[in-house]
């Protein structure tokens, strides 16, 4: 008898959901808007973090070596930096003198004047270098000090001084964006949750007279509650799916603009690799919101 | 022992309004009782007290010898299955078909689908609605809705059928068909308690009539007519 009843209350919930099409439509439209807002907030958060990562990975400090330093020694220092001396270091890349020259030529587009100037000098004027990337922008100062202290015999100079202003500014900006984004996201989410709670409550308000009728014909409170919870959960699920479709659409519309602002920060590609996680977050959120809202509503209307 | 026994029942609401004032009466199994009186006389409150939708502020109601006030809240839905209820506004579930509305009463009791199918179709034939079982309430007339409501009220074979102004919204012909159905239900042994304004209905029945006024019982005649004063 229990399983018959369980199957029946499930069916009841489904019927409430699909038969009252206008009510369902109205509820799902408002609820999916809320979820969409939350989704946009989450995506913006992820997106900003991704852009920050992209920008940060392009910050580095270069260590230029005297011409007299042998390549073997440079590679040895590279190994030291990578393996033991500094935990702040994320990666070290070696650029040989030849590599530096060909990079430079490529950058200048093989211009005639440059070639002539180089011929006049007669030898490669560019030093070999190690490009050091840190995990965190605040660590560059420390790394720079360390390099000067440990390897002052070998290095011509480092370029931190030149980048210092940019790095400091960027660090402040990143911190600001992170904190602001988190606060904005939380505000968004709270508004969306309140809107959803009220929407589902209003929808179930339409049922409250029917609850009374159901009680009159001998339905237990649980038999009335479960279909309502199923209905609320279905609202949440449907809204989550609608919100997701619009979110994905938004990403593809917005992506070209985002790429213009920050070169090579391919937002769409980033999102497509993370879409599954975001989808799961939105769906779980929708289902929980629908369930909790209907739970609150049905308890209110069944009080008597 | 009578089926329903009201012992000095008073119902006073929190705002001080006294809906029932020291009511005592007994109703036997299989009786057909009409409850008459003007609006606000306390008819609906008395019915609600009988099917345990309201509880007396003083006095006691016994059903089959058991004090209703002593029934635990959790068991109340089961207790209410002793009753079928019909109202002026039909109270059908708008998102369910005629068939589903009637079946609902049996579904909550956990009957099997096959049993429900058979019993509901038999009942639909009795109330003459078997050709409209797939319609929704808004697709049928008031008289038809009340027949569905009545079918729902008795499908689980309750011991008592409570009818609160069942003909109030109906034209005379539909009203007559409802009254005939009430008599039919009563002829199967179900106790019927009918609250009504409808003089012609009561006079035609020639059954027990209880006249109420301002929360008190004014007359109780075994073969009564609808008489307001005297």
mmCIF file with all atom_site columns, C-alpha atoms in Angstrom, chain A residues 1 4-5 8 11-12 15-16 18-21 207 209-221 223-224 302-304, chain B residues 51 53 73 77-78 80-81 83 85 87 91-97 100 104-113 116 136 152:
data_model
loop_
_atom_site.group_PDB
_atom_site.id
_atom_site.type_symbol
_atom_site.label_atom_id
_atom_site.label_alt_id
_atom_site.label_comp_id
_atom_site.label_asym_id
_atom_site.label_entity_id
_atom_site.label_seq_id
_atom_site.pdbx_PDB_ins_code
_atom_site.Cartn_x
_atom_site.Cartn_y
_atom_site.Cartn_z
_atom_site.occupancy
_atom_site.B_iso_or_equiv
_atom_site.pdbx_formal_charge
_atom_site.auth_seq_id
_atom_site.auth_comp_id
_atom_site.auth_asym_id
_atom_site.auth_atom_id
_atom_site.pdbx_PDB_model_num
ATOM 1  C CA . UNK A 1 1   ? 0.000   0.000  0.000   1.00 0.00 ? 1   UNK A CA 1
ATOM 2  C CA . UNK A 1 4   ? 0.966   2.549  -4.389  1.00 0.00 ? 4   UNK A CA 1
ATOM 3  C CA . UNK A 1 5   ? 0.582   5.719  -2.378  1.00 0.00 ? 5   UNK A CA 1
ATOM 4  C CA . UNK A 1 8   ? 0.292   8.248  -6.561  1.00 0.00 ? 8   UNK A CA 1
ATOM 5  C CA . UNK A 1 11  ? 1.902   11.408 -10.132 1.00 0.00 ? 11  UNK A CA 1
ATOM 6  C CA . UNK A 1 12  ? -0.164  14.024 -8.304  1.00 0.00 ? 12  UNK A CA 1
ATOM 7  C CA . UNK A 1 15  ? -0.110  16.502 -12.731 1.00 0.00 ? 15  UNK A CA 1
ATOM 8  C CA . UNK A 1 16  ? -0.145  19.715 -10.715 1.00 0.00 ? 16  UNK A CA 1
ATOM 9  C CA . UNK A 1 18  ? 1.824   20.063 -16.188 1.00 0.00 ? 18  UNK A CA 1
ATOM 10 C CA . UNK A 1 19  ? -1.931  20.576 -16.032 1.00 0.00 ? 19  UNK A CA 1
ATOM 11 C CA . UNK A 1 20  ? -2.020  24.098 -14.703 1.00 0.00 ? 20  UNK A CA 1
ATOM 12 C CA . UNK A 1 21  ? 0.032   25.381 -17.601 1.00 0.00 ? 21  UNK A CA 1
ATOM 13 C CA . UNK A 1 207 ? -3.834  25.470 -4.127  1.00 0.00 ? 207 UNK A CA 1
ATOM 14 C CA . UNK A 1 209 ? -8.375  25.832 -0.918  1.00 0.00 ? 209 UNK A CA 1
ATOM 15 C CA . UNK A 1 210 ? -7.741  22.470 -2.513  1.00 0.00 ? 210 UNK A CA 1
ATOM 16 C CA . UNK A 1 211 ? -5.677  21.414 0.499   1.00 0.00 ? 211 UNK A CA 1
ATOM 17 C CA . UNK A 1 212 ? -8.812  21.897 2.588   1.00 0.00 ? 212 UNK A CA 1
ATOM 18 C CA . UNK A 1 213 ? -10.878 19.788 0.194   1.00 0.00 ? 213 UNK A CA 1
ATOM 19 C CA . UNK A 1 214 ? -8.258  17.048 0.224   1.00 0.00 ? 214 UNK A CA 1
ATOM 20 C CA . UNK A 1 215 ? -8.293  16.975 3.996   1.00 0.00 ? 215 UNK A CA 1
ATOM 21 C CA . UNK A 1 216 ? -12.084 16.731 3.953   1.00 0.00 ? 216 UNK A CA 1
ATOM 22 C CA . UNK A 1 217 ? -12.049 13.609 1.829   1.00 0.00 ? 217 UNK A CA 1
ATOM 23 C CA . UNK A 1 218 ? -9.624  11.979 4.232   1.00 0.00 ? 218 UNK A CA 1
ATOM 24 C CA . UNK A 1 219 ? -6.168  12.726 2.832   1.00 0.00 ? 219 UNK A CA 1
ATOM 25 C CA . UNK A 1 220 ? -3.462  12.829 5.462   1.00 0.00 ? 220 UNK A CA 1
ATOM 26 C CA . UNK A 1 221 ? -1.233  15.886 5.668   1.00 0.00 ? 221 UNK A CA 1
ATOM 27 C CA . UNK A 1 223 ? -0.481  12.838 1.241   1.00 0.00 ? 223 UNK A CA 1
ATOM 28 C CA . UNK A 1 224 ? -1.189  16.512 0.555   1.00 0.00 ? 224 UNK A CA 1
ATOM 29 C CA . UNK A 1 302 ? -1.627  23.398 6.113   1.00 0.00 ? 302 UNK A CA 1
ATOM 30 C CA . UNK A 1 303 ? -1.190  24.986 9.522   1.00 0.00 ? 303 UNK A CA 1
ATOM 31 C CA . UNK A 1 304 ? -4.792  24.604 10.528  1.00 0.00 ? 304 UNK A CA 1
ATOM 32 C CA . UNK B 2 51  ? -17.265 15.769 11.202  1.00 0.00 ? 51  UNK B CA 1
ATOM 33 C CA . UNK B 2 53  ? -13.464 20.085 11.402  1.00 0.00 ? 53  UNK B CA 1
ATOM 34 C CA . UNK B 2 73  ? -4.727  14.791 15.273  1.00 0.00 ? 73  UNK B CA 1
ATOM 35 C CA . UNK B 2 77  ? -7.867  11.995 8.439   1.00 0.00 ? 77  UNK B CA 1
ATOM 36 C CA . UNK B 2 78  ? -8.811  8.367  9.083   1.00 0.00 ? 78  UNK B CA 1
ATOM 37 C CA . UNK B 2 80  ? -13.032 11.711 8.628   1.00 0.00 ? 80  UNK B CA 1
ATOM 38 C CA . UNK B 2 81  ? -13.392 8.729  6.314   1.00 0.00 ? 81  UNK B CA 1
ATOM 39 C CA . UNK B 2 83  ? -18.032 10.991 6.618   1.00 0.00 ? 83  UNK B CA 1
ATOM 40 C CA . UNK B 2 85  ? -19.256 15.897 2.607   1.00 0.00 ? 85  UNK B CA 1
ATOM 41 C CA . UNK B 2 87  ? -21.103 21.702 -0.147  1.00 0.00 ? 87  UNK B CA 1
ATOM 42 C CA . UNK B 2 91  ? -15.337 21.991 -3.833  1.00 0.00 ? 91  UNK B CA 1
ATOM 43 C CA . UNK B 2 92  ? -14.106 19.861 -6.720  1.00 0.00 ? 92  UNK B CA 1
ATOM 44 C CA . UNK B 2 93  ? -10.391 19.816 -7.475  1.00 0.00 ? 93  UNK B CA 1
ATOM 45 C CA . UNK B 2 94  ? -10.124 21.975 -10.572 1.00 0.00 ? 94  UNK B CA 1
ATOM 46 C CA . UNK B 2 95  ? -7.059  20.284 -12.062 1.00 0.00 ? 95  UNK B CA 1
ATOM 47 C CA . UNK B 2 96  ? -8.601  16.813 -11.899 1.00 0.00 ? 96  UNK B CA 1
ATOM 48 C CA . UNK B 2 97  ? -11.118 15.197 -14.195 1.00 0.00 ? 97  UNK B CA 1
ATOM 49 C CA . UNK B 2 100 ? -10.018 11.590 -10.824 1.00 0.00 ? 100 UNK B CA 1
ATOM 50 C CA . UNK B 2 104 ? -9.102  10.668 -5.135  1.00 0.00 ? 104 UNK B CA 1
ATOM 51 C CA . UNK B 2 105 ? -11.108 9.621  -2.075  1.00 0.00 ? 105 UNK B CA 1
ATOM 52 C CA . UNK B 2 106 ? -10.226 5.992  -2.724  1.00 0.00 ? 106 UNK B CA 1
ATOM 53 C CA . UNK B 2 107 ? -6.641  6.769  -3.669  1.00 0.00 ? 107 UNK B CA 1
ATOM 54 C CA . UNK B 2 108 ? -5.879  8.356  -0.314  1.00 0.00 ? 108 UNK B CA 1
ATOM 55 C CA . UNK B 2 109 ? -7.120  5.155  1.289   1.00 0.00 ? 109 UNK B CA 1
ATOM 56 C CA . UNK B 2 110 ? -4.664  3.095  -0.716  1.00 0.00 ? 110 UNK B CA 1
ATOM 57 C CA . UNK B 2 111 ? -7.148  1.059  -2.779  1.00 0.00 ? 111 UNK B CA 1
ATOM 58 C CA . UNK B 2 112 ? -5.786  -0.711 -5.866  1.00 0.00 ? 112 UNK B CA 1
ATOM 59 C CA . UNK B 2 113 ? -6.114  0.887  -9.295  1.00 0.00 ? 113 UNK B CA 1
ATOM 60 C CA . UNK B 2 116 ? -10.808 2.168  -7.994  1.00 0.00 ? 116 UNK B CA 1
ATOM 61 C CA . UNK B 2 136 ? -12.773 18.841 -15.995 1.00 0.00 ? 136 UNK B CA 1
ATOM 62 C CA . UNK B 2 152 ? -17.038 11.625 -4.366  1.00 0.00 ? 152 UNK B CA 1
#
